[in-house]
Amino acid sequence: MPKLTNRNPKLGRNGIYAVVRYKGKTHRLGKHGTPEALKAYNRFCVELQTNPAFLVPKDERDITLDEVAAAYLVYAKSRFGKTDYVHYRTALSFAVEVYGDQPADAFSYQNLRTVRSEMVRSGRFCRDMINKYTGRIRTAFSWGVENGIVDPGTLAKLRILRPLERGEPGTFDHDEREGAPIEVVAITLRYTSPTVSAMAQVQTMTGLRPSELCKLTVGDIDRSDPDGWVYVLKHHKTARKTGKKKSIVFGREEQKLILPYLIDKKPENAVFSPRTAMREHFTQRRAKRQTPVQPSQVERDKRNVGFIDQSVNEFYDSDTYRKAIEYAIKAARRAGEDVPHWVPYQLRHTAGTETSRTLGREKAQILLTHKTSAMTARYDHSEVAVLKELARNRVNPFAVPPVEGKGDAH
């Protein structure tokens, strides 16, 4: 795949003309040194940043799939977050690997099906993800149509391919995600650092996504109201689609967990930091030490302070947070605890289920900041508890003896 770049080409000179060289082609901008040439150069740069592929006129030659993918990824990198960009790059890499050197307008729904089959064969993605990646390839072609480098008929043909259905040979589906049971989480947190334990507890009470919790900085929290600290997220999952801000309120219980991690920190510092967790780990290990501390160990501890700041990140991310929980689960199992596997995102489901069960689904929808009740229903797993309660109190109407004189056979 071609190397991506956002740099503007330099303004050059060829005889009396001002020129720009881009992708092996020279573009004349007028007489060198004139205001008209400078204006033409500025217009060239603006158009290039808006649509990096506009300088490849479609009527001159066929645009390859490789070029469409590279141009779209330049756009995606400036428009979307890191996660979405990586998903687009992964999806397009499958198409480019097989058909990258072919004209984009020759890419048919049969070719798209072949690319999808490669995704299935790789075994890397579930059926739902494969369908989403197929849709992302179509999105790149839709962008190409919008910018005049792909024929609209090409996109129309790609829409013929239907998504994979459940049970399609070679595909697999993940089980529906459920909340992590409170008792299981409580056992696990006995084997984590205090930092990770506080993170999991705050997440369970607020329903935050792991990524939203990991990005929390000291300066993000408005502590003007002691009854409810407000955390307004700068970036969140649905911000691009809804344009709405997302606010989380930390009550008294969450404040007790957060407050120790605000002391002596700057506004830009992370509230929950792996560096703090690492220091807690060394402190816990020292407390369990059975032998006397040697002078060499004291010196080593001094060096560890600088080592932590240099080699450990300031912020958790979703991956390192998950690994910290997985490490605690393994430690709990080594200690003889029967702890099933769970991941931090399940705590959002736990929050939704508990809130829906105690306060109703409407309150759970507000907590999870969902746009619709139907979305909240996916996070509400309290139906089983209700069904069990109904089962305990159920009476068999056929086991009740008939009232004398009624229902007698004739």
Tab-separated table of C-alpha atoms in Angstrom:
chain	number	residue	atom	x	y	z
A	1	MET	CA	0.000	0.000	0.000
A	2	PRO	CA	1.458	3.438	-0.866
A	3	LYS	CA	2.931	5.488	1.927
A	4	LEU	CA	0.436	7.993	3.295
A	5	THR	CA	1.385	11.645	3.602
A	6	ASN	CA	-0.376	14.905	4.399
A	7	ARG	CA	2.447	17.181	3.307
A	8	ASN	CA	1.854	19.852	0.720
A	9	PRO	CA	4.214	19.729	-2.287
A	10	LYS	CA	6.689	22.587	-2.637
A	11	LEU	CA	6.147	25.472	-5.004
A	12	GLY	CA	8.824	25.244	-7.692
A	13	ARG	CA	9.864	26.988	-10.867
A	14	ASN	CA	10.260	25.819	-14.438
A	15	GLY	CA	11.497	28.661	-16.602
A	16	ILE	CA	9.026	31.501	-16.246
A	17	TYR	CA	6.314	29.272	-14.760
A	18	ALA	CA	5.456	28.439	-11.157
A	19	VAL	CA	4.946	24.664	-10.936
A	20	VAL	CA	4.076	21.940	-8.475
A	21	ARG	CA	5.218	18.357	-8.907
A	22	TYR	CA	2.913	15.727	-7.460
A	23	LYS	CA	2.845	11.957	-8.104
A	24	GLY	CA	5.182	12.259	-11.064
A	25	LYS	CA	3.149	14.947	-12.781
A	26	THR	CA	4.003	18.649	-13.193
A	27	HIS	CA	1.183	21.176	-12.750
A	28	ARG	CA	1.661	24.720	-14.107
A	29	LEU	CA	0.204	27.473	-11.916
A	30	GLY	CA	0.905	30.560	-14.002
A	31	LYS	CA	3.802	32.974	-14.283
A	32	HIS	CA	6.263	32.623	-11.409
A	33	GLY	CA	6.238	35.408	-8.827
A	34	THR	CA	2.762	36.720	-9.633
A	35	PRO	CA	-0.156	36.921	-7.141
A	36	GLU	CA	-2.179	34.711	-9.495
A	37	ALA	CA	0.413	31.942	-9.261
A	38	LEU	CA	0.461	32.133	-5.461
A	39	LYS	CA	-3.339	32.011	-5.347
A	40	ALA	CA	-3.316	28.990	-7.665
A	41	TYR	CA	-0.774	27.270	-5.413
A	42	ASN	CA	-2.883	27.883	-2.302
A	43	ARG	CA	-5.956	26.534	-4.104
A	44	PHE	CA	-3.948	23.479	-5.166
A	45	CYS	CA	-2.946	22.754	-1.547
A	46	VAL	CA	-6.481	23.211	-0.209
A	47	GLU	CA	-7.894	20.824	-2.811
A	48	LEU	CA	-5.124	18.327	-2.109
A	49	GLN	CA	-5.860	18.266	1.650
A	50	THR	CA	-9.615	18.031	1.012
A	51	ASN	CA	-9.322	15.235	-1.506
A	52	PRO	CA	-5.844	13.704	-1.946
A	53	ALA	CA	-6.993	11.793	-5.030
A	54	PHE	CA	-8.388	14.711	-7.007
A	55	LEU	CA	-5.167	15.174	-8.941
A	56	VAL	CA	-5.557	11.833	-10.689
A	57	PRO	CA	-8.113	12.678	-13.422
A	58	LYS	CA	-10.309	9.671	-14.010
A	59	ASP	CA	-10.422	10.156	-17.775
A	60	GLU	CA	-6.630	9.903	-18.103
A	61	ARG	CA	-6.176	6.388	-16.732
A	62	ASP	CA	-7.808	3.784	-14.534
A	63	ILE	CA	-7.570	4.406	-10.811
A	64	THR	CA	-6.363	1.287	-9.024
A	65	LEU	CA	-7.910	-0.108	-5.867
A	66	ASP	CA	-4.560	0.505	-4.182
A	67	GLU	CA	-4.838	4.247	-4.896
A	68	VAL	CA	-8.449	4.474	-3.738
A	69	ALA	CA	-7.555	2.706	-0.494
A	70	ALA	CA	-4.514	4.919	0.153
A	71	ALA	CA	-6.453	8.119	-0.564
A	72	TYR	CA	-9.361	7.036	1.634
A	73	LEU	CA	-7.043	6.150	4.529
A	74	VAL	CA	-5.541	9.640	4.377
A	75	TYR	CA	-9.071	10.966	4.780
A	76	ALA	CA	-9.959	8.434	7.501
A	77	LYS	CA	-6.852	9.212	9.529
A	78	SER	CA	-7.777	12.896	9.728
A	79	ARG	CA	-11.500	12.260	10.261
A	80	PHE	CA	-11.839	9.275	12.586
A	81	GLY	CA	-10.314	8.149	15.871
A	82	LYS	CA	-7.448	5.681	16.097
A	83	THR	CA	-9.669	2.624	16.589
A	84	ASP	CA	-11.907	3.331	13.589
A	85	TYR	CA	-8.886	4.106	11.422
A	86	VAL	CA	-7.249	0.779	12.321
A	87	HIS	CA	-10.453	-1.079	11.450
A	88	TYR	CA	-10.630	0.616	8.037
A	89	ARG	CA	-6.964	-0.106	7.376
A	90	THR	CA	-7.405	-3.767	8.306
A	91	ALA	CA	-10.480	-4.183	6.101
A	92	LEU	CA	-8.895	-2.485	3.092
A	93	SER	CA	-5.648	-4.437	3.487
A	94	PHE	CA	-7.517	-7.646	2.598
A	95	ALA	CA	-8.871	-6.064	-0.602
A	96	VAL	CA	-5.522	-4.519	-1.550
A	97	GLU	CA	-3.663	-7.778	-0.925
A	98	VAL	CA	-5.638	-9.533	-3.678
A	99	TYR	CA	-6.835	-6.783	-6.040
A	100	GLY	CA	-4.630	-3.779	-5.229
A	101	ASP	CA	-3.151	-3.437	-8.718
A	102	GLN	CA	-6.502	-3.834	-10.487
A	103	PRO	CA	-8.684	-0.894	-11.643
A	104	ALA	CA	-11.088	0.120	-8.891
A	105	ASP	CA	-14.014	0.169	-11.348
A	106	ALA	CA	-13.308	-3.471	-12.228
A	107	PHE	CA	-13.879	-4.489	-8.607
A	108	SER	CA	-17.167	-6.414	-8.588
A	109	TYR	CA	-19.335	-7.982	-5.925
A	110	GLN	CA	-17.778	-11.354	-6.863
A	111	ASN	CA	-14.368	-9.870	-6.017
A	112	LEU	CA	-15.754	-8.501	-2.767
A	113	ARG	CA	-17.069	-11.970	-1.933
A	114	THR	CA	-13.592	-13.383	-2.592
A	115	VAL	CA	-12.075	-10.809	-0.229
A	116	ARG	CA	-14.690	-11.698	2.378
A	117	SER	CA	-13.829	-15.384	1.962
A	118	GLU	CA	-10.203	-14.533	2.735
A	119	MET	CA	-11.358	-12.898	5.971
A	120	VAL	CA	-13.310	-16.046	6.861
A	121	ARG	CA	-10.340	-18.275	6.055
A	122	SER	CA	-8.013	-16.197	8.215
A	123	GLY	CA	-10.027	-17.197	11.300
A	124	ARG	CA	-9.274	-13.826	12.882
A	125	PHE	CA	-12.755	-12.343	12.946
A	126	CYS	CA	-16.244	-13.368	13.972
A	127	ARG	CA	-19.104	-13.271	11.475
A	128	ASP	CA	-20.369	-9.907	12.698
A	129	MET	CA	-16.918	-8.303	12.345
A	130	ILE	CA	-16.495	-9.719	8.834
A	131	ASN	CA	-19.815	-8.163	7.813
A	132	LYS	CA	-18.683	-4.843	9.271
A	133	TYR	CA	-15.327	-5.004	7.464
A	134	THR	CA	-17.127	-5.763	4.193
A	135	GLY	CA	-19.241	-2.666	4.821
A	136	ARG	CA	-16.104	-0.594	5.452
A	137	ILE	CA	-14.750	-1.574	2.040
A	138	ARG	CA	-18.022	-0.377	0.508
A	139	THR	CA	-17.671	2.876	2.489
A	140	ALA	CA	-14.268	3.503	0.877
A	141	PHE	CA	-15.839	3.039	-2.552
A	142	SER	CA	-18.714	5.345	-1.587
A	143	TRP	CA	-16.161	8.010	-0.683
A	144	GLY	CA	-14.476	7.395	-4.034
A	145	VAL	CA	-17.775	7.991	-5.850
A	146	GLU	CA	-18.329	11.188	-3.890
A	147	ASN	CA	-14.889	12.453	-4.902
A	148	GLY	CA	-15.171	11.512	-8.547
A	149	ILE	CA	-12.588	8.729	-8.740
A	150	VAL	CA	-14.958	5.731	-8.723
A	151	ASP	CA	-17.908	5.143	-11.019
A	152	PRO	CA	-21.305	5.130	-9.203
A	153	GLY	CA	-22.186	1.895	-10.973
A	154	THR	CA	-19.276	0.154	-9.256
A	155	LEU	CA	-20.657	0.980	-5.831
A	156	ALA	CA	-24.161	-0.122	-6.858
A	157	LYS	CA	-22.822	-3.538	-7.872
A	158	LEU	CA	-20.975	-3.977	-4.567
A	159	ARG	CA	-24.253	-3.530	-2.706
A	160	ILE	CA	-25.581	-6.716	-4.316
A	161	LEU	CA	-23.537	-8.848	-1.908
A	162	ARG	CA	-25.666	-9.769	1.101
A	163	PRO	CA	-24.166	-10.048	4.598
A	164	LEU	CA	-23.175	-13.403	6.040
A	165	GLU	CA	-25.949	-15.062	8.015
A	166	ARG	CA	-25.590	-16.943	11.288
A	167	GLY	CA	-24.366	-20.492	10.740
A	168	GLU	CA	-22.493	-19.707	7.503
A	169	PRO	CA	-19.838	-22.451	6.970
A	170	GLY	CA	-16.428	-21.435	8.305
A	171	THR	CA	-17.733	-18.562	10.435
A	172	PHE	CA	-18.204	-18.297	14.175
A	173	ASP	CA	-20.155	-16.054	16.516
A	174	HIS	CA	-19.231	-14.883	19.992
A	175	ASP	CA	-21.600	-15.491	22.847
A	176	GLU	CA	-23.707	-12.533	23.852
A	177	ARG	CA	-21.750	-10.393	26.305
A	178	GLU	CA	-23.185	-10.364	29.814
A	179	GLY	CA	-22.331	-8.512	32.973
A	180	ALA	CA	-19.639	-9.824	35.301
A	181	PRO	CA	-21.238	-11.072	38.569
A	182	ILE	CA	-20.494	-8.773	41.500
A	183	GLU	CA	-19.234	-11.654	43.649
A	184	VAL	CA	-16.786	-12.734	40.916
A	185	VAL	CA	-15.487	-9.183	40.510
A	186	ALA	CA	-15.098	-8.825	44.292
A	187	ILE	CA	-12.920	-11.954	44.491
A	188	THR	CA	-10.795	-10.808	41.538
A	189	LEU	CA	-10.174	-7.361	42.996
A	190	ARG	CA	-8.539	-8.899	46.063
A	191	TYR	CA	-5.648	-9.824	43.771
A	192	THR	CA	-5.254	-6.500	41.950
A	193	SER	CA	-3.419	-3.328	42.880
A	194	PRO	CA	-5.487	-0.697	44.743
A	195	THR	CA	-5.479	1.431	41.577
A	196	VAL	CA	-7.058	-1.252	39.392
A	197	SER	CA	-9.490	-2.146	42.171
A	198	ALA	CA	-10.639	1.495	42.374
A	199	MET	CA	-11.002	1.639	38.587
A	200	ALA	CA	-13.214	-1.451	38.487
A	201	GLN	CA	-15.405	-0.215	41.329
A	202	VAL	CA	-15.888	3.228	39.758
A	203	GLN	CA	-16.677	1.639	36.396
A	204	THR	CA	-19.253	-0.703	37.942
A	205	MET	CA	-21.069	2.178	39.619
A	206	THR	CA	-20.966	4.625	36.686
A	207	GLY	CA	-21.181	2.361	33.632
A	208	LEU	CA	-18.199	4.037	31.955
A	209	ARG	CA	-16.512	2.307	29.050
A	210	PRO	CA	-12.941	1.167	29.830
A	211	SER	CA	-11.491	3.657	27.332
A	212	GLU	CA	-13.455	6.528	28.895
A	213	LEU	CA	-12.222	5.648	32.371
A	214	CYS	CA	-8.598	5.249	31.252
A	215	LYS	CA	-8.572	8.747	29.678
A	216	LEU	CA	-9.780	10.457	32.861
A	217	THR	CA	-7.420	13.255	33.964
A	218	VAL	CA	-7.383	15.317	37.155
A	219	GLY	CA	-8.416	18.432	35.238
A	220	ASP	CA	-11.404	16.675	33.642
A	221	ILE	CA	-13.262	16.537	36.968
A	222	ASP	CA	-15.341	19.521	38.065
A	223	ARG	CA	-15.363	19.309	41.878
A	224	SER	CA	-17.329	22.494	42.535
A	225	ASP	CA	-20.356	20.529	43.785
A	226	PRO	CA	-19.446	18.100	46.594
A	227	ASP	CA	-22.658	16.127	46.037
A	228	GLY	CA	-21.670	15.290	42.484
A	229	TRP	CA	-18.360	15.738	40.692
A	230	VAL	CA	-18.904	16.114	36.947
A	231	TYR	CA	-16.728	14.513	34.292
A	232	VAL	CA	-17.457	15.884	30.801
A	233	LEU	CA	-15.836	13.631	28.221
A	234	LYS	CA	-13.853	15.409	25.518
A	235	HIS	CA	-14.131	12.425	23.201
A	236	HIS	CA	-16.495	9.491	23.336
A	237	LYS	CA	-17.777	6.738	21.077
A	238	THR	CA	-20.917	8.418	19.756
A	239	ALA	CA	-19.696	12.040	19.688
A	240	ARG	CA	-19.129	12.065	15.918
A	241	LYS	CA	-22.636	10.737	15.171
A	242	THR	CA	-24.699	12.616	17.755
A	243	GLY	CA	-22.615	15.758	18.288
A	244	LYS	CA	-23.630	15.659	21.956
A	245	LYS	CA	-21.393	15.913	24.995
A	246	LYS	CA	-21.353	13.096	27.511
A	247	SER	CA	-21.303	13.829	31.233
A	248	ILE	CA	-20.683	11.435	34.103
A	249	VAL	CA	-21.420	12.378	37.711
A	250	PHE	CA	-19.322	10.873	40.493
A	251	GLY	CA	-21.303	10.511	43.732
A	252	ARG	CA	-19.981	10.253	47.270
A	253	GLU	CA	-18.964	6.598	46.927
A	254	GLU	CA	-17.017	7.152	43.726
A	255	GLN	CA	-15.406	10.260	45.216
A	256	LYS	CA	-13.995	8.204	48.091
A	257	LEU	CA	-12.277	5.952	45.564
A	258	ILE	CA	-11.029	8.760	43.313
A	259	LEU	CA	-9.853	11.314	45.900
A	260	PRO	CA	-6.602	9.536	46.932
A	261	TYR	CA	-5.487	9.576	43.295
A	262	LEU	CA	-5.881	13.336	42.900
A	263	ILE	CA	-3.329	14.332	45.532
A	264	ASP	CA	-0.222	16.194	44.306
A	265	LYS	CA	-1.109	15.769	40.634
A	266	LYS	CA	-1.263	18.273	37.803
A	267	PRO	CA	-4.486	18.788	35.797
A	268	GLU	CA	-3.060	16.913	32.811
A	269	ASN	CA	-2.065	13.857	34.881
A	270	ALA	CA	-4.055	10.631	34.747
A	271	VAL	CA	-6.282	9.927	37.732
A	272	PHE	CA	-5.639	6.178	37.482
A	273	SER	CA	-2.065	5.650	36.341
A	274	PRO	CA	-0.053	2.440	35.751
A	275	ARG	CA	2.864	4.222	37.425
A	276	THR	CA	0.888	4.473	40.656
A	277	ALA	CA	-0.131	0.822	40.338
A	278	MET	CA	3.492	-0.204	39.863
A	279	ARG	CA	4.541	1.671	42.999
A	280	GLU	CA	1.702	-0.012	44.895
A	281	HIS	CA	2.950	-3.365	43.622
A	282	PHE	CA	6.476	-2.744	44.941
A	283	THR	CA	5.060	-1.553	48.280
A	284	GLN	CA	2.895	-4.663	48.636
A	285	ARG	CA	5.816	-6.907	47.766
A	286	ARG	CA	8.015	-5.183	50.346
A	287	ALA	CA	5.331	-5.599	53.016
A	288	LYS	CA	5.279	-9.362	52.389
A	289	ARG	CA	9.065	-9.694	52.602
A	290	GLN	CA	10.177	-12.130	55.304
A	291	THR	CA	13.925	-11.408	55.332
A	292	PRO	CA	15.685	-8.181	56.368
A	293	VAL	CA	16.102	-5.501	53.714
A	294	GLN	CA	19.704	-5.293	52.518
A	295	PRO	CA	21.446	-1.948	51.770
A	296	SER	CA	21.750	-2.967	48.115
A	297	GLN	CA	17.983	-3.401	47.953
A	298	VAL	CA	17.462	0.083	49.373
A	299	GLU	CA	19.613	1.512	46.574
A	300	ARG	CA	17.748	-0.583	44.034
A	301	ASP	CA	14.444	0.828	45.280
A	302	LYS	CA	15.727	4.347	44.705
A	303	ARG	CA	16.591	3.467	41.135
A	304	ASN	CA	13.151	1.899	40.629
A	305	VAL	CA	11.484	5.271	41.145
A	306	GLY	CA	13.152	6.692	38.057
A	307	PHE	CA	12.678	3.418	36.179
A	308	ILE	CA	8.905	3.527	36.680
A	309	ASP	CA	8.567	7.095	35.403
A	310	GLN	CA	10.688	6.364	32.327
A	311	SER	CA	9.406	2.919	31.304
A	312	VAL	CA	5.755	2.886	32.417
A	313	ASN	CA	3.067	4.887	30.646
A	314	GLU	CA	1.186	7.662	32.412
A	315	PHE	CA	-2.200	6.370	31.198
A	316	TYR	CA	-3.845	2.987	31.065
A	317	ASP	CA	-5.513	2.002	27.821
A	318	SER	CA	-8.229	-0.600	27.303
A	319	ASP	CA	-5.632	-3.280	26.553
A	320	THR	CA	-3.395	-2.740	29.605
A	321	TYR	CA	-6.444	-2.414	31.868
A	322	ARG	CA	-7.755	-5.739	30.567
A	323	LYS	CA	-4.379	-7.419	31.045
A	324	ALA	CA	-4.263	-6.207	34.665
A	325	ILE	CA	-7.626	-7.905	35.285
A	326	GLU	CA	-6.481	-11.092	33.518
A	327	TYR	CA	-3.336	-11.170	35.672
A	328	ALA	CA	-5.498	-10.879	38.813
A	329	ILE	CA	-7.784	-13.708	37.638
A	330	LYS	CA	-4.776	-15.982	37.145
A	331	ALA	CA	-3.465	-15.045	40.601
A	332	ALA	CA	-6.869	-15.822	42.128
A	333	ARG	CA	-6.951	-19.233	40.443
A	334	ARG	CA	-3.435	-20.043	41.672
A	335	ALA	CA	-4.712	-19.276	45.175
A	336	GLY	CA	-7.500	-21.829	44.729
A	337	GLU	CA	-10.332	-19.410	43.897
A	338	ASP	CA	-12.926	-20.498	41.341
A	339	VAL	CA	-12.999	-17.362	39.196
A	340	PRO	CA	-14.374	-17.476	35.626
A	341	HIS	CA	-12.815	-15.265	32.993
A	342	TRP	CA	-14.237	-11.760	32.572
A	343	VAL	CA	-13.130	-8.486	30.989
A	344	PRO	CA	-13.567	-4.846	32.088
A	345	TYR	CA	-16.166	-4.024	29.428
A	346	GLN	CA	-18.535	-6.466	31.131
A	347	LEU	CA	-18.693	-4.056	34.074
A	348	ARG	CA	-20.664	-1.673	31.854
A	349	HIS	CA	-23.208	-4.468	31.372
A	350	THR	CA	-23.175	-5.078	35.127
A	351	ALA	CA	-23.957	-1.409	35.744
A	352	GLY	CA	-26.799	-1.474	33.223
A	353	THR	CA	-28.294	-4.660	34.658
A	354	GLU	CA	-28.138	-3.537	38.298
A	355	THR	CA	-29.557	-0.079	37.543
A	356	SER	CA	-32.360	-1.510	35.430
A	357	ARG	CA	-33.215	-4.055	38.130
A	358	THR	CA	-33.301	-1.563	40.997
A	359	LEU	CA	-34.369	1.717	39.343
A	360	GLY	CA	-35.866	0.703	36.014
A	361	ARG	CA	-34.678	0.627	32.419
A	362	GLU	CA	-35.318	4.334	31.866
A	363	LYS	CA	-32.764	5.236	34.557
A	364	ALA	CA	-30.341	2.675	33.125
A	365	GLN	CA	-30.674	4.335	29.710
A	366	ILE	CA	-29.711	7.688	31.245
A	367	LEU	CA	-26.775	6.147	33.122
A	368	LEU	CA	-25.379	4.474	30.011
A	369	THR	CA	-26.180	7.551	27.851
A	370	HIS	CA	-27.986	5.462	25.264
A	371	LYS	CA	-30.095	7.154	22.624
A	372	THR	CA	-32.768	4.459	22.596
A	373	SER	CA	-34.274	2.038	25.089
A	374	ALA	CA	-33.656	-0.777	22.610
A	375	MET	CA	-29.910	-0.268	22.971
A	376	THR	CA	-30.187	-0.297	26.770
A	377	ALA	CA	-32.078	-3.595	26.555
A	378	ARG	CA	-28.887	-5.196	25.229
A	379	TYR	CA	-27.150	-4.221	28.483
A	380	ASP	CA	-30.002	-5.356	30.720
A	381	HIS	CA	-29.580	-9.018	31.706
A	382	SER	CA	-32.007	-8.966	34.633
A	383	GLU	CA	-34.662	-10.976	32.773
A	384	VAL	CA	-33.231	-14.278	34.025
A	385	ALA	CA	-33.525	-13.150	37.650
A	386	VAL	CA	-37.154	-12.159	37.036
A	387	LEU	CA	-37.870	-15.506	35.364
A	388	LYS	CA	-36.363	-17.350	38.347
A	389	GLU	CA	-38.546	-15.366	40.737
A	390	LEU	CA	-41.642	-16.199	38.665
A	391	ALA	CA	-40.627	-19.857	38.640
A	392	ARG	CA	-40.275	-19.930	42.446
A	393	ASN	CA	-43.760	-18.477	42.943
A	394	ARG	CA	-45.496	-20.336	40.133
A	395	VAL	CA	-48.550	-22.494	40.839
A	396	ASN	CA	-49.659	-25.331	38.596
A	397	PRO	CA	-53.313	-24.577	37.789
A	398	PHE	CA	-53.894	-28.219	36.883
A	399	ALA	CA	-52.762	-29.387	40.328
A	400	VAL	CA	-55.525	-27.450	42.108
A	401	PRO	CA	-58.431	-29.791	42.955
A	402	PRO	CA	-61.653	-28.859	41.140
A	403	VAL	CA	-64.441	-27.242	43.107
A	404	GLU	CA	-67.193	-29.722	43.942
A	405	GLY	CA	-70.072	-29.502	41.560
A	406	LYS	CA	-68.020	-27.831	38.838
A	407	GLY	CA	-66.219	-29.444	35.988
A	408	ASP	CA	-67.820	-32.896	36.619
A	409	ALA	CA	-67.807	-35.246	33.710
A	410	HIS	CA	-71.169	-35.947	32.087
